CSV table of C-alpha atoms in Angstrom, one decimal:
chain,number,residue,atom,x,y,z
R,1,UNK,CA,-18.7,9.2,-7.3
R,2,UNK,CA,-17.6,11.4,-4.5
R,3,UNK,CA,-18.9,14.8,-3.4
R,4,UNK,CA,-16.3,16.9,-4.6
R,5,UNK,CA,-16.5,19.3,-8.1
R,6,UNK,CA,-14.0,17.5,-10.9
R,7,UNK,CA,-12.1,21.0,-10.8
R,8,UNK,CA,-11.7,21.7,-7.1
R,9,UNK,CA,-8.0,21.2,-6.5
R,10,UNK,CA,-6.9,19.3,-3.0
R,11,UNK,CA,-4.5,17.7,-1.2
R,12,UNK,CA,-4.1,14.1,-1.5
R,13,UNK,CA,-4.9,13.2,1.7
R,14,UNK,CA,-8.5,14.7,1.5
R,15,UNK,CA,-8.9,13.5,-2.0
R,16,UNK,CA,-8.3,9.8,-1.3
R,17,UNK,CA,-10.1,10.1,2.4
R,18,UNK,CA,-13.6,11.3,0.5
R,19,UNK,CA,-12.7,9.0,-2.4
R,20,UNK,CA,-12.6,6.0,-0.1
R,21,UNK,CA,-14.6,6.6,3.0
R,22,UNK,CA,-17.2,9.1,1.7
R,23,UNK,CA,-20.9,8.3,1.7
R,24,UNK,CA,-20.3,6.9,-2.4
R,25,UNK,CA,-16.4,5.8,-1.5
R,26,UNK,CA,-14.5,2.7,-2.9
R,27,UNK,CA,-14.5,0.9,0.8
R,28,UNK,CA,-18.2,1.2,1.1
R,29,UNK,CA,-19.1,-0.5,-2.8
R,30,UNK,CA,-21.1,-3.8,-1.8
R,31,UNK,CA,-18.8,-6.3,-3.6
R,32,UNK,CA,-15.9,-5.1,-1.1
R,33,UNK,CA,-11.9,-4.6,-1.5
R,34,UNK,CA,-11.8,-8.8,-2.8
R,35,UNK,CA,-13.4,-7.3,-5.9
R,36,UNK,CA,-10.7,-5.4,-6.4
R,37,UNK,CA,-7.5,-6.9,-5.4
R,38,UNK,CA,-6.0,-10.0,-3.5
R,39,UNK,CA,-4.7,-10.5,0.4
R,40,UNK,CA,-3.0,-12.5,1.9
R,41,UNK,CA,-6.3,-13.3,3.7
R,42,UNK,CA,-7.9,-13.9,-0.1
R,43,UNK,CA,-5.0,-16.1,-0.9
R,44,UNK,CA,-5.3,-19.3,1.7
R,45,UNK,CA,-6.8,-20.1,4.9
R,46,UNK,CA,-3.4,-20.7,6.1
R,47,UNK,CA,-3.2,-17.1,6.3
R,48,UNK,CA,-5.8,-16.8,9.3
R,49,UNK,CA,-5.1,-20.7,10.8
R,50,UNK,CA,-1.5,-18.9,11.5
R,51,UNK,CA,-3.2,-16.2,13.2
R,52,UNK,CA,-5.0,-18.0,14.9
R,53,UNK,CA,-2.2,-19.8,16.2
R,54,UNK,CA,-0.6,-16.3,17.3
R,55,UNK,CA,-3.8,-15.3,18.9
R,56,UNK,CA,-3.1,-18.6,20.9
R,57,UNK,CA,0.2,-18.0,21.9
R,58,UNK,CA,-0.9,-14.4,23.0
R,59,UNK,CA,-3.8,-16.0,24.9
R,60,UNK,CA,-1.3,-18.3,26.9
R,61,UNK,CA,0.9,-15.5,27.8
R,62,UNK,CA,-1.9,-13.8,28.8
R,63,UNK,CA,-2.7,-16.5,31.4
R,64,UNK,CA,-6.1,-17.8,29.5
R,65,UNK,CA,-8.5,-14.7,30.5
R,66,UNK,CA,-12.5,-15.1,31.3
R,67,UNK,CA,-12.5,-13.5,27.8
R,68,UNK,CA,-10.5,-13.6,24.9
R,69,UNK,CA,-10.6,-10.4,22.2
R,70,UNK,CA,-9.3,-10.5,18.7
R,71,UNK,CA,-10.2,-7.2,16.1
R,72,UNK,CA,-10.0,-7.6,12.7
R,73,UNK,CA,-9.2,-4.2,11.6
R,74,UNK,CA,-10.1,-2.9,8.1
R,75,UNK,CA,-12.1,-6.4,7.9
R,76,UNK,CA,-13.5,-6.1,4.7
R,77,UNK,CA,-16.5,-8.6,4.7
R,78,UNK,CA,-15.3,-10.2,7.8
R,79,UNK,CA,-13.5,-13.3,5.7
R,80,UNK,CA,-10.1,-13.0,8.5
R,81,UNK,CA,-12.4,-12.9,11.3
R,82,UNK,CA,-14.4,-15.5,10.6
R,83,UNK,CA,-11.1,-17.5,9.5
R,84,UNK,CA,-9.5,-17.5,12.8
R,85,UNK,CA,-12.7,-18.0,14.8
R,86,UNK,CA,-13.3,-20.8,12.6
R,87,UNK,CA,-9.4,-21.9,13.0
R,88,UNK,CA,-9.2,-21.3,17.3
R,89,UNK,CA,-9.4,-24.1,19.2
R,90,UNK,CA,-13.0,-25.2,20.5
R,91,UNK,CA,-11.9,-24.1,24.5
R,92,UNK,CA,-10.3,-20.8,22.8
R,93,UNK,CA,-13.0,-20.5,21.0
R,94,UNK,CA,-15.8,-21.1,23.7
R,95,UNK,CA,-13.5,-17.5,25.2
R,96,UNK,CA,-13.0,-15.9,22.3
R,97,UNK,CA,-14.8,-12.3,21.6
R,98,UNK,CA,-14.2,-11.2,17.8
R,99,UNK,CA,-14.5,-8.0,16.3
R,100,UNK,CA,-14.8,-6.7,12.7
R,101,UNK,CA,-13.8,-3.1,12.5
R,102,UNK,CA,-15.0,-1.6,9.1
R,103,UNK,CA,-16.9,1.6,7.9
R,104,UNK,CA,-19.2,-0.4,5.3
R,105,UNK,CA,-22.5,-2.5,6.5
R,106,UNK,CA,-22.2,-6.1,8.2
R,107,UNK,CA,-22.1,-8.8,5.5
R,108,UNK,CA,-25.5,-10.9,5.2
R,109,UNK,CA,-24.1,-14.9,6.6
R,110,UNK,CA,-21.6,-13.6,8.6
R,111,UNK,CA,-21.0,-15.4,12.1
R,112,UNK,CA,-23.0,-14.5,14.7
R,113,UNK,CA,-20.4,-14.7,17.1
R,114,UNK,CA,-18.3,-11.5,15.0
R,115,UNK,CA,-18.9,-8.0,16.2
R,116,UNK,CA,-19.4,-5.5,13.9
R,117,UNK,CA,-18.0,-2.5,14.6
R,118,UNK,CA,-17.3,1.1,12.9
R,119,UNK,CA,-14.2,1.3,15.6
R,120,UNK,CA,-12.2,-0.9,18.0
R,121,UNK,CA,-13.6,-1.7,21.2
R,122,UNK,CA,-12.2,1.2,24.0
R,123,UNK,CA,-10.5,-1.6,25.7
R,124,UNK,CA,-9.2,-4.8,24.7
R,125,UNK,CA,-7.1,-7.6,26.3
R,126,UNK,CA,-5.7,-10.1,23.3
R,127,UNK,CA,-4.8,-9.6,19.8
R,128,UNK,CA,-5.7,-6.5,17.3
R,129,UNK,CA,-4.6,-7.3,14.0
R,130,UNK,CA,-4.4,-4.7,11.4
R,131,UNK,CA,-4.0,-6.6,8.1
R,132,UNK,CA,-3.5,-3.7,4.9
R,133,UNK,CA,-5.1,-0.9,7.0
R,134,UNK,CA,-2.5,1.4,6.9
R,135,UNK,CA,-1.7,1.4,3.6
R,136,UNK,CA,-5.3,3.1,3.4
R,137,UNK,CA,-5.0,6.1,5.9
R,138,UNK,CA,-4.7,8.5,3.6
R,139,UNK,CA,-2.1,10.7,3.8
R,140,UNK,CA,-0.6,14.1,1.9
R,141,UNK,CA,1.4,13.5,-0.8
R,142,UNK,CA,5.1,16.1,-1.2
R,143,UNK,CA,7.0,16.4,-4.1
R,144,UNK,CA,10.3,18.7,-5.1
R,145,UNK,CA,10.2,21.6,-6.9
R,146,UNK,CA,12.0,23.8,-9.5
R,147,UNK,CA,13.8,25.7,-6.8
R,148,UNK,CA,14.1,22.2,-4.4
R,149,UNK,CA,11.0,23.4,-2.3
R,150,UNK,CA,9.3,20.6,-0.8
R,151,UNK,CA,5.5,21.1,-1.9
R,152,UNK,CA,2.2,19.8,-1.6
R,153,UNK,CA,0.7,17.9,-4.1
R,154,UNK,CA,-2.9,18.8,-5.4
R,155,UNK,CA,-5.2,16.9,-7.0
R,156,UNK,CA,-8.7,16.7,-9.1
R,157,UNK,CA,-11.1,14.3,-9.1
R,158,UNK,CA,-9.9,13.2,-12.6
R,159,UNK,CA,-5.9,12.6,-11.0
R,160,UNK,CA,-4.9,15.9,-12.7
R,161,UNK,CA,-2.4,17.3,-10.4
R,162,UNK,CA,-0.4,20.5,-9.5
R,163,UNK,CA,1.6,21.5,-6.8
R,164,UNK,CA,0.8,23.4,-3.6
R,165,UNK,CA,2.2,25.4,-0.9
R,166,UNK,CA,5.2,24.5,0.7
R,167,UNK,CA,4.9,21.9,3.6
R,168,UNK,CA,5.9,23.1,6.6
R,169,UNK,CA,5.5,22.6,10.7
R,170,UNK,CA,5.2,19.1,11.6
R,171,UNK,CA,4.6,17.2,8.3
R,172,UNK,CA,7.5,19.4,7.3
R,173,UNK,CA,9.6,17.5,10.6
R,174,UNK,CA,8.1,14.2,9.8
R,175,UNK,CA,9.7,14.3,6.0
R,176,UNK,CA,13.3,15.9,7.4
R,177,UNK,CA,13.7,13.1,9.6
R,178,UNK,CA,11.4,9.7,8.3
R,179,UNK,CA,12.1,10.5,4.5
R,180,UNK,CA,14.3,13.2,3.2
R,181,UNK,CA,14.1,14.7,-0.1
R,182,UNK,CA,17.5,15.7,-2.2
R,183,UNK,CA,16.5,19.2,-4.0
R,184,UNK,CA,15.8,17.3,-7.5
R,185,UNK,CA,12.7,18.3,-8.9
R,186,UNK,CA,10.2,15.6,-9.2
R,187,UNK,CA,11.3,13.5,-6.2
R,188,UNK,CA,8.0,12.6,-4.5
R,189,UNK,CA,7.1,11.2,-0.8
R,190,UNK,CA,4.2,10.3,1.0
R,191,UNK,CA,4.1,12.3,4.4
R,192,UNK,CA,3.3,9.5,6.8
R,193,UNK,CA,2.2,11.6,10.1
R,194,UNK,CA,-1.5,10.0,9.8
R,195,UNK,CA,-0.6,6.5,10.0
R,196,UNK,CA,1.8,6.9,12.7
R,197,UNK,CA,-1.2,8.8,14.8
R,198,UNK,CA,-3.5,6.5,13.6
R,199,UNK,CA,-1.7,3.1,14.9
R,200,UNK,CA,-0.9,4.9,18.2
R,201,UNK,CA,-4.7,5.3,18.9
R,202,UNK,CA,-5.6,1.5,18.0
R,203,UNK,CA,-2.6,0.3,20.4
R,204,UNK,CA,-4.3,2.9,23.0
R,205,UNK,CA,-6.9,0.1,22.9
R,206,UNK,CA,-4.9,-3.0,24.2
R,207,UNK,CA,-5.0,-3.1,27.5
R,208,UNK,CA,-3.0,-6.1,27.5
R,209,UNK,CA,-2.2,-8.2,24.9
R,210,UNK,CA,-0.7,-7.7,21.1
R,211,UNK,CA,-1.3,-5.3,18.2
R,212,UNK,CA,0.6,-6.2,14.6
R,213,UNK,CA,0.2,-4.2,11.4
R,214,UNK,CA,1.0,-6.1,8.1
R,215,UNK,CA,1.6,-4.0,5.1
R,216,UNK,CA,4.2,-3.3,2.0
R,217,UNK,CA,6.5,-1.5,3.7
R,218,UNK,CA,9.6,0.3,3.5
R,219,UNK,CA,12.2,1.9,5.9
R,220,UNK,CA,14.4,4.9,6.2
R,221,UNK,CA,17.5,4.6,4.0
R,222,UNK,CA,15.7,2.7,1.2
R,223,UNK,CA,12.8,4.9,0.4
R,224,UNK,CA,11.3,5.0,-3.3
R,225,UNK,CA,12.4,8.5,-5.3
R,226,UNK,CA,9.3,9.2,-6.5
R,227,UNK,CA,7.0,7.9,-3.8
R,228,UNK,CA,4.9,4.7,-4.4
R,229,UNK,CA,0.9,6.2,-4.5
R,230,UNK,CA,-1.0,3.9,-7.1
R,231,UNK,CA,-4.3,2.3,-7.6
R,232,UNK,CA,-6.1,-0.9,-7.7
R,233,UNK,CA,-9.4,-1.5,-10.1
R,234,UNK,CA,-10.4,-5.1,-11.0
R,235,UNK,CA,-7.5,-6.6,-10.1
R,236,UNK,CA,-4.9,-4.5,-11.9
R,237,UNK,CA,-3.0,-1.9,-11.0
R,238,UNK,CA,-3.9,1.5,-12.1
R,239,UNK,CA,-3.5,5.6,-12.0
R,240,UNK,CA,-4.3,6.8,-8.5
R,241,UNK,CA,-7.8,8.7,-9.5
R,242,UNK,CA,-9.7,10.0,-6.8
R,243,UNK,CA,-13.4,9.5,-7.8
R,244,UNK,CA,-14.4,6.4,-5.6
R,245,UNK,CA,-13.7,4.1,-8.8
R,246,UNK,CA,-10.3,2.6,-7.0
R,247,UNK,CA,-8.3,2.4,-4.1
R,248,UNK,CA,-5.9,3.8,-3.3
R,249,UNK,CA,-3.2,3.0,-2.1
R,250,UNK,CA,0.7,4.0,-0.6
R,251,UNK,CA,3.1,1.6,1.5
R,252,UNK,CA,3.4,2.0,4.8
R,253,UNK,CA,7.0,3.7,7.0
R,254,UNK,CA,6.3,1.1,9.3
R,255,UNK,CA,9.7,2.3,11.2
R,256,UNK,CA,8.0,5.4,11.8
R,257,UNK,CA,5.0,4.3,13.4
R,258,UNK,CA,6.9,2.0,15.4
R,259,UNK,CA,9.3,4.6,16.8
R,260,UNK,CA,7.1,6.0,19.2
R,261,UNK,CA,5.8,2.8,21.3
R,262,UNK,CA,8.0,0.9,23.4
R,263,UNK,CA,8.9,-2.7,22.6
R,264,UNK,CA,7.6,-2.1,18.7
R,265,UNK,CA,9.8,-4.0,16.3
R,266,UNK,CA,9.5,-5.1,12.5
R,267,UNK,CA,9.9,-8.5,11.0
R,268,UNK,CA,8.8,-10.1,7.1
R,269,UNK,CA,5.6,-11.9,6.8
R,270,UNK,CA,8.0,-14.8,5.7
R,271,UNK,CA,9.7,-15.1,8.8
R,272,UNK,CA,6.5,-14.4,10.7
R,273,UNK,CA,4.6,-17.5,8.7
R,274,UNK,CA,7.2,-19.7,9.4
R,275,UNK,CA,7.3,-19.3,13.0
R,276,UNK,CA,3.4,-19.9,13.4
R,277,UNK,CA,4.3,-23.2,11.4
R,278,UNK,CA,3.3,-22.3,7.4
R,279,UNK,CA,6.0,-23.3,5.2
R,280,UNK,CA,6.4,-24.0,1.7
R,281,UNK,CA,7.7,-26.9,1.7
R,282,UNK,CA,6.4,-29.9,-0.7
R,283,UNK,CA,5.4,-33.2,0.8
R,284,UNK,CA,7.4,-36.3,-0.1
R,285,UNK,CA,7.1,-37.9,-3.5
R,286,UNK,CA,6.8,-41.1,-1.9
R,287,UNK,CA,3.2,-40.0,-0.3
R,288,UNK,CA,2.0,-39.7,-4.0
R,289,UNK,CA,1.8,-43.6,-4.5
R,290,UNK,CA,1.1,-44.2,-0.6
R,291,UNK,CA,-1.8,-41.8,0.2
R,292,UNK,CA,-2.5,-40.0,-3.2
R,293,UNK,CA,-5.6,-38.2,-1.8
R,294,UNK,CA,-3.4,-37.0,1.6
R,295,UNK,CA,-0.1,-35.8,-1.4
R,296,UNK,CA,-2.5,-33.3,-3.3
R,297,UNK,CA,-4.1,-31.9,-0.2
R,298,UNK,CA,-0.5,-31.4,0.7
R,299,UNK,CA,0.9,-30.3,-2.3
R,300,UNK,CA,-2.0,-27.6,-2.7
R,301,UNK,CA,-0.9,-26.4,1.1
R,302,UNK,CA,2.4,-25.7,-0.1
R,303,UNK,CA,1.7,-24.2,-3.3
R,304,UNK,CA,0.0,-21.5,-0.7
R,305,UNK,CA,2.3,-21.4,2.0
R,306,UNK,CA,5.1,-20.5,-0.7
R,307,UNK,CA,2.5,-17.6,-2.2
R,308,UNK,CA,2.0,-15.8,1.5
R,309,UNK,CA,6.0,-16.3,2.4
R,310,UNK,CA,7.5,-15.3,-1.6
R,311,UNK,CA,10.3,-13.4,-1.8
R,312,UNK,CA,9.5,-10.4,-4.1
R,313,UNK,CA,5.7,-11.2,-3.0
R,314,UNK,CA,3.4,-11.6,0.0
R,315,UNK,CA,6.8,-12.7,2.3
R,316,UNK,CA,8.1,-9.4,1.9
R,317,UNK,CA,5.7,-7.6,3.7
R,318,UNK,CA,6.5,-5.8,7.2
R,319,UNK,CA,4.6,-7.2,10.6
R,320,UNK,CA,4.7,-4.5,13.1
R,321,UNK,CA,4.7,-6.2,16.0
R,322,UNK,CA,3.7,-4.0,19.6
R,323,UNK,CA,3.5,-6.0,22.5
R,324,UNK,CA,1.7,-4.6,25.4
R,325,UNK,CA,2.1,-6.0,29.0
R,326,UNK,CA,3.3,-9.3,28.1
R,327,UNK,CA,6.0,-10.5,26.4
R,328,UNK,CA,6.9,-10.8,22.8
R,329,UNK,CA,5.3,-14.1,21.3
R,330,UNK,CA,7.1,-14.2,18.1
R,331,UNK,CA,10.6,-14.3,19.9
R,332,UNK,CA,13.6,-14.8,17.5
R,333,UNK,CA,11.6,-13.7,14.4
R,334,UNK,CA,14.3,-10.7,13.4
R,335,UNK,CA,14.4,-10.9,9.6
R,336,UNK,CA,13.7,-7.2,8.5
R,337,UNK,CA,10.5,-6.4,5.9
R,338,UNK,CA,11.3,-5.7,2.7
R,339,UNK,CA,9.9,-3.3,0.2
C-alpha cells in the first residue's frame, strides 16, 4: 500500500513512518486504529471522565483561565476528545477549547466544539494529553552482530530483514547510555532518539499547564533482549510488516524522554486511575436486592475500572507526567510503570 518497491531495503524508522503516515498508510484507513486494536479510551468512558477530572484539577491550579485548552494527541476519530468534553463540568465546559491532533480527515458527527488539527496549537495553557502516541513515532531499529557490532536493521516491504551499517554518532550515544547491548548476537533495541525529540516539541507547546504521555513502557535496567517491535491487524497481534496493512508498533523509554524536562516524573496508569477516583472495586451485595437496577450499573463500572488499572494489563502502563508552571496535580501518585 505504501510507495516504496517490495525490494528496496530501509531502515525501520522510514519503513514504518511511510507505512503509517504515507498518503496510503495504516493511520489514514477510514475505519481508524479502533479497527484494529483496543485503548484504554476504547475500553470505558471511565477512561476519559478521569481525565476529565485531571483536566479539572489542572484548570484549578491554573486559577480558572478566560479559556481552557485540552489536545487530544494521536486522536484517532476524536472518541477521547469528545469523551472528556462530554465528561467536563458545564462552567468547564462553557471555557473549554479542545483539540484533536491527527494526520487523517475529521470524522463526519464529530462535535463541533473539537478542533481538528494536523498539529498542536503553538501555544497552549491546560492539559495536552498524549494517549499511545509515542509508541507510533517510528524509530530505527539496532540489533548485535556476529562480531558484537551494534547494527542497523533493514527492512522490505514484505518484513524481510537484514542488517545495516553500524550505528554510530548520536543514536549510537542514545543506545550506550538509555539501552545498552551485551555483544550477543541477535540482541535487538529500538533506538528511542525520535520520541524523546518528539515529546520535547509538544511540551514546547504548554505555556502553562500539563502534558502526560501514556504508553507500554519500560525503563533502563529492565529492558527486553530482543526489543519489543510487533504489529497489530484486526485485533491480533502480528509480524511487524511494513506495507500499510498494520501498525506498528514498539513501547516507549518513557525515562528517556523524561530526562530532559524538569519536573518530568513516571507513575502506572493504576495508580494514576485511582487518584482521579476509578477503582475496581464491586458494589455491595446488599444493593443487589435494594436497588437491582443501581447494582448492575455498578457492577459493570467496576468490571471496567479493574480492565484500565489490571496488573499485567492496561494498569501497567507508564503516565509521563510534565508539569509546566504549576504544580504537580497528581501529588503522591509514585508507583513506577511497568513493562
Amino acid at each position: 500500500m505504501t510507495n516504496g518497491t517490495s525490494g528496496e531495503w530501509r531502515g525501520w524508522r522510514a519503513a514504518a513512518e511511510e507505512a503509517l503516515y504515507g498518503p496510503d498508510g495504516f493511520y489514514r484507513r477510514p475505519e481508524g486504529p479502533a479497527g484494529h486494536f483496543r485503548t484504554s479510551v476504547h475500553a470505558s468512558p471511565l477512561f476519559a471522565a478521569a481525565v476529565a477530572r485531571l483536566l479539572c484539577r489542572v484548570d484549578e491550579l491554573l486559577g480558572r483561565p478566560a479559556e481552557l485548552g485540552f489536545v487530544d494527541m494521536a486522536a484517532g476519530r476524536g472518541e477521547l476528545a469528545a469523551g472528556v468534553l462530554a465528561a467536563l463540568p458545564a462552567e468547564a465546559a462553557s471555557r473549554a477549547r479542545v483539540y484533536a491532533v491527527e494526520i487523517a480527515g475529521r470524522p463526519t458527527g464529530l462535535d463541533h466544539r473539537i478542533e481538528w488539527l494536523s498539529e498542536p496549537p503553538e501555544r497552549l495553557t491546560g492539559l495536552l494529553f498524549a494517549n499511545e502516541w509515542l509508541d507510533n513515532v517510528p524509530v530505527a531499529v539496532a540489533e548485535v552482530d556476529a562480531a558484537g557490532v551494534h547494527r542497523h536493521v533493514l527492512v522490505r516491504r514484505d518484513g524481510t530483514e537484514r542488517l545495516g551499517e553500524p550505528v554510530s554518532g548520536a543514536e549510537a550515544a542514545w543506545l550506550a547510555r538509555w539501552w545498552p547491548l551485551p555483544p550477543e548476537p541477535g540482541l535487538r533495541a529500538e533506538i528511542g532518539l525520535p520520541r524523546d525529540a518528539a515529546w520535547a516539541a509538544a511540551v514546547s507547546r504548554v505555556e502553562r499547564g500539563l502534558a502526560v504521555a501514556v504508553d507500554y513502557a519500560h525503563a533502563a535496567g529492565a529492558r527486553p533482549p530482543f526489543g519489543t517491535l510487533t504489529g497489530f491487524r484486526e485485533g491480533r497481534e502480528t509480524a511487524p510488516v511494513p506495507d500499510g496493512s498494520c501498525d506498528i508498533t514498539a513501547h516507549v523509554a518513557l525515562d528517556a524522554c523524561a530526562v530532559a524536562l524538569p519536573g518530568a516524573r513516571l507513575c502506572s496508569q493504576r495508580e494514576a486511575l485511582r487518584a482521579l477516583g476509578v477503582s475496581g472495586a464491586r458494589p455491595p451485595l446488599s444493593l443487589a436486592s435494594t436497588r437491582p437496577s443501581e447494582y448492575v450499573r455498578a457492577l459493570a463500572s467496576a468490571g471496567e475500572a479493574a480492565e484500565l488499572t489490571a496488573p499485567g494489563g492496561l494498569g501497567d502502563f507508564g503516565w509521563l507526567l510534565q508539569p509546566v508552571g504549576i504544580a504537580d496535580p497528581l501529588p503522591g501518585v509514585t508507583d513506577p510503570p511497568s513493562g
